[in-house]
PDB file of C-alpha atoms in Angstrom:
ATOM      1  CA  UNK A   1      23.033 185.692  78.696  1.00 46.00           C
ATOM      2  CA  UNK A   2      23.522 189.387  79.300  1.00 49.00           C
ATOM      3  CA  UNK A   3      20.898 192.071  79.576  1.00 52.00           C
ATOM      4  CA  UNK A   4      21.965 195.652  80.119  1.00 58.00           C
ATOM      5  CA  UNK A   5      18.561 197.335  79.825  1.00 64.00           C
ATOM      6  CA  UNK A   6      15.420 196.208  81.620  1.00 66.00           C
ATOM      7  CA  UNK A   7      12.196 198.201  81.858  1.00 73.00           C
ATOM      8  CA  UNK A   8       9.719 197.801  84.708  1.00 75.00           C
ATOM      9  CA  UNK A   9       6.266 199.321  85.050  1.00 80.00           C
ATOM     10  CA  UNK A  10       4.942 200.234  88.463  1.00 81.00           C
ATOM     11  CA  UNK A  11       1.320 200.275  89.550  1.00 82.00           C
ATOM     12  CA  UNK A  12      -0.419 203.654  89.276  1.00 82.00           C
ATOM     13  CA  UNK A  13       0.574 206.014  92.088  1.00 81.00           C
ATOM     14  CA  UNK A  14       4.029 204.517  92.630  1.00 82.00           C
ATOM     15  CA  UNK A  15       7.361 205.908  91.378  1.00 82.00           C
ATOM     16  CA  UNK A  16      11.022 204.971  91.627  1.00 84.00           C
ATOM     17  CA  UNK A  17      13.172 207.111  93.908  1.00 83.00           C
ATOM     18  CA  UNK A  18      15.065 208.996  91.195  1.00 85.00           C
ATOM     19  CA  UNK A  19      18.211 209.564  93.271  1.00 89.00           C
ATOM     20  CA  UNK A  20      18.667 205.816  93.778  1.00 84.00           C
ATOM     21  CA  UNK A  21      19.372 203.154  91.189  1.00 84.00           C
ATOM     22  CA  UNK A  22      19.171 199.365  91.162  1.00 84.00           C
ATOM     23  CA  UNK A  23      21.485 197.534  93.582  1.00 83.00           C
ATOM     24  CA  UNK A  24      22.364 193.916  94.265  1.00 81.00           C
ATOM     25  CA  UNK A  25      20.666 192.439  97.343  1.00 76.00           C
ATOM     26  CA  UNK A  26      23.558 190.980  99.352  1.00 72.00           C
ATOM     27  CA  UNK A  27      21.394 189.659 102.216  1.00 66.00           C
ATOM     28  CA  UNK A  28      19.702 186.787 100.316  1.00 57.00           C
ATOM     29  CA  UNK A  29      16.748 186.654 102.704  1.00 61.00           C
ATOM     30  CA  UNK A  30      14.527 186.009  99.656  1.00 58.00           C
ATOM     31  CA  UNK A  31      15.926 182.457  99.388  1.00 54.00           C
ATOM     32  CA  UNK A  32      16.333 181.508 103.035  1.00 55.00           C
ATOM     33  CA  UNK A  33      13.451 179.008 103.214  1.00 53.00           C
ATOM     34  CA  UNK A  34      14.923 176.699 100.573  1.00 50.00           C
ATOM     35  CA  UNK A  35      18.536 176.325 101.735  1.00 51.00           C
ATOM     36  CA  UNK A  36      20.206 172.970 101.035  1.00 48.00           C
ATOM     37  CA  UNK A  37      22.627 171.965 103.813  1.00 48.00           C
ATOM     38  CA  UNK A  38      24.775 168.869 104.042  1.00 46.00           C
ATOM     39  CA  UNK A  39      23.006 167.944 107.280  1.00 45.00           C
ATOM     40  CA  UNK A  40      19.742 168.876 108.955  1.00 43.00           C
ATOM     41  CA  UNK A  41      20.770 172.471 109.670  1.00 46.00           C
ATOM     42  CA  UNK A  42      18.362 175.264 108.772  1.00 49.00           C
ATOM     43  CA  UNK A  43      19.242 178.850 107.965  1.00 50.00           C
ATOM     44  CA  UNK A  44      20.069 181.390 105.312  1.00 55.00           C
ATOM     45  CA  UNK A  45      21.898 180.761 102.076  1.00 63.00           C
ATOM     46  CA  UNK A  46      25.264 182.351 101.657  1.00 68.00           C
ATOM     47  CA  UNK A  47      26.061 184.832  98.939  1.00 74.00           C
ATOM     48  CA  UNK A  48      29.467 185.494  97.518  1.00 77.00           C
ATOM     49  CA  UNK A  49      30.890 189.025  97.574  1.00 78.00           C
ATOM     50  CA  UNK A  50      28.935 189.890  94.412  1.00 80.00           C
ATOM     51  CA  UNK A  51      25.570 188.677  95.771  1.00 79.00           C
ATOM     52  CA  UNK A  52      25.366 185.350  93.874  1.00 81.00           C
ATOM     53  CA  UNK A  53      23.587 182.298  95.326  1.00 79.00           C
ATOM     54  CA  UNK A  54      24.366 178.890  93.781  1.00 80.00           C
ATOM     55  CA  UNK A  55      21.458 176.524  93.043  1.00 78.00           C
ATOM     56  CA  UNK A  56      20.396 173.496  91.031  1.00 77.00           C
ATOM     57  CA  UNK A  57      19.288 173.953  87.423  1.00 76.00           C
ATOM     58  CA  UNK A  58      15.697 174.272  88.690  1.00 75.00           C
ATOM     59  CA  UNK A  59      16.666 177.119  91.052  1.00 69.00           C
ATOM     60  CA  UNK A  60      15.936 174.759  93.936  1.00 68.00           C
ATOM     61  CA  UNK A  61      17.959 174.064  97.077  1.00 68.00           C
ATOM     62  CA  UNK A  62      20.265 177.099  97.327  1.00 68.00           C
ATOM     63  CA  UNK A  63      23.661 176.235  98.789  1.00 67.00           C
ATOM     64  CA  UNK A  64      24.429 177.361 102.317  1.00 64.00           C
ATOM     65  CA  UNK A  65      27.998 178.030 101.221  1.00 67.00           C
ATOM     66  CA  UNK A  66      28.679 180.956  98.904  1.00 64.00           C
ATOM     67  CA  UNK A  67      30.461 178.941  96.220  1.00 67.00           C
ATOM     68  CA  UNK A  68      29.552 176.589  93.380  1.00 66.00           C
ATOM     69  CA  UNK A  69      29.634 172.851  93.971  1.00 67.00           C
ATOM     70  CA  UNK A  70      28.710 169.521  92.426  1.00 70.00           C
ATOM     71  CA  UNK A  71      25.032 169.588  91.432  1.00 66.00           C
ATOM     72  CA  UNK A  72      24.765 173.362  91.814  1.00 65.00           C
ATOM     73  CA  UNK A  73      24.960 174.459  88.210  1.00 74.00           C
ATOM     74  CA  UNK A  74      23.282 177.882  88.156  1.00 80.00           C
ATOM     75  CA  UNK A  75      23.729 181.046  90.072  1.00 80.00           C
ATOM     76  CA  UNK A  76      21.246 183.812  90.708  1.00 79.00           C
ATOM     77  CA  UNK A  77      21.000 187.115  92.489  1.00 79.00           C
ATOM     78  CA  UNK A  78      18.329 189.678  93.197  1.00 78.00           C
ATOM     79  CA  UNK A  79      18.394 193.332  92.252  1.00 81.00           C
ATOM     80  CA  UNK A  80      16.313 195.798  94.282  1.00 81.00           C
ATOM     81  CA  UNK A  81      15.268 199.413  93.917  1.00 82.00           C
ATOM     82  CA  UNK A  82      13.184 201.501  96.286  1.00 82.00           C
ATOM     83  CA  UNK A  83       9.869 203.020  95.229  1.00 82.00           C
ATOM     84  CA  UNK A  84       7.492 205.463  96.897  1.00 80.00           C
ATOM     85  CA  UNK A  85       3.824 206.398  96.835  1.00 77.00           C
ATOM     86  CA  UNK A  86       3.606 209.713  94.954  1.00 74.00           C
ATOM     87  CA  UNK A  87       1.062 211.235  97.342  1.00 66.00           C
ATOM     88  CA  UNK A  88       3.341 210.658 100.337  1.00 52.00           C
ATOM     89  CA  UNK A  89       6.818 211.662 101.382  1.00 53.00           C
ATOM     90  CA  UNK A  90       9.690 209.633  99.952  1.00 53.00           C
ATOM     91  CA  UNK A  91      11.069 208.801 103.394  1.00 53.00           C
ATOM     92  CA  UNK A  92       7.732 207.893 104.965  1.00 52.00           C
ATOM     93  CA  UNK A  93       6.298 205.180 102.743  1.00 55.00           C
ATOM     94  CA  UNK A  94       9.257 203.808 100.800  1.00 55.00           C
ATOM     95  CA  UNK A  95       9.060 200.149  99.795  1.00 56.00           C
ATOM     96  CA  UNK A  96      11.269 197.794  97.816  1.00 57.00           C
ATOM     97  CA  UNK A  97      10.474 196.414  94.373  1.00 57.00           C
ATOM     98  CA  UNK A  98      12.643 193.583  93.055  1.00 52.00           C
ATOM     99  CA  UNK A  99      13.765 192.016  89.834  1.00 48.00           C
ATOM    100  CA  UNK A 100      15.508 188.706  89.294  1.00 44.00           C
ATOM    101  CA  UNK A 101      18.417 188.149  86.950  1.00 41.00           C
ATOM    102  CA  UNK A 102      19.530 184.661  85.939  1.00 38.00           C
ATOM    103  CA  UNK A 103      23.033 184.112  84.635  1.00 36.00           C
ATOM    104  CA  UNK A 104      23.836 180.590  83.415  1.00 32.00           C
TER     105      UNK A 104
END
């Protein structure tokens, strides 16, 4: 599956920061609560250098290691882009809006 053009609508009053585009979220904090470790360790999932997290086919139990493995048959990553409230200054009230992309 490949999608080169996605369109997102923002709530009234919000706008994308025009000088910034979409970028891959390399931190993976969005998946940290569901990490699957080989023991009882808790923590954040690892991403590879391109921001991919490896998971089961149900997007459950992200791997702690940033590599595919037995039982981890899908990979996912999050794209983010900053937005701002049009009545405010771009630097003052900037927030992040996200989109998910699944590649099988």
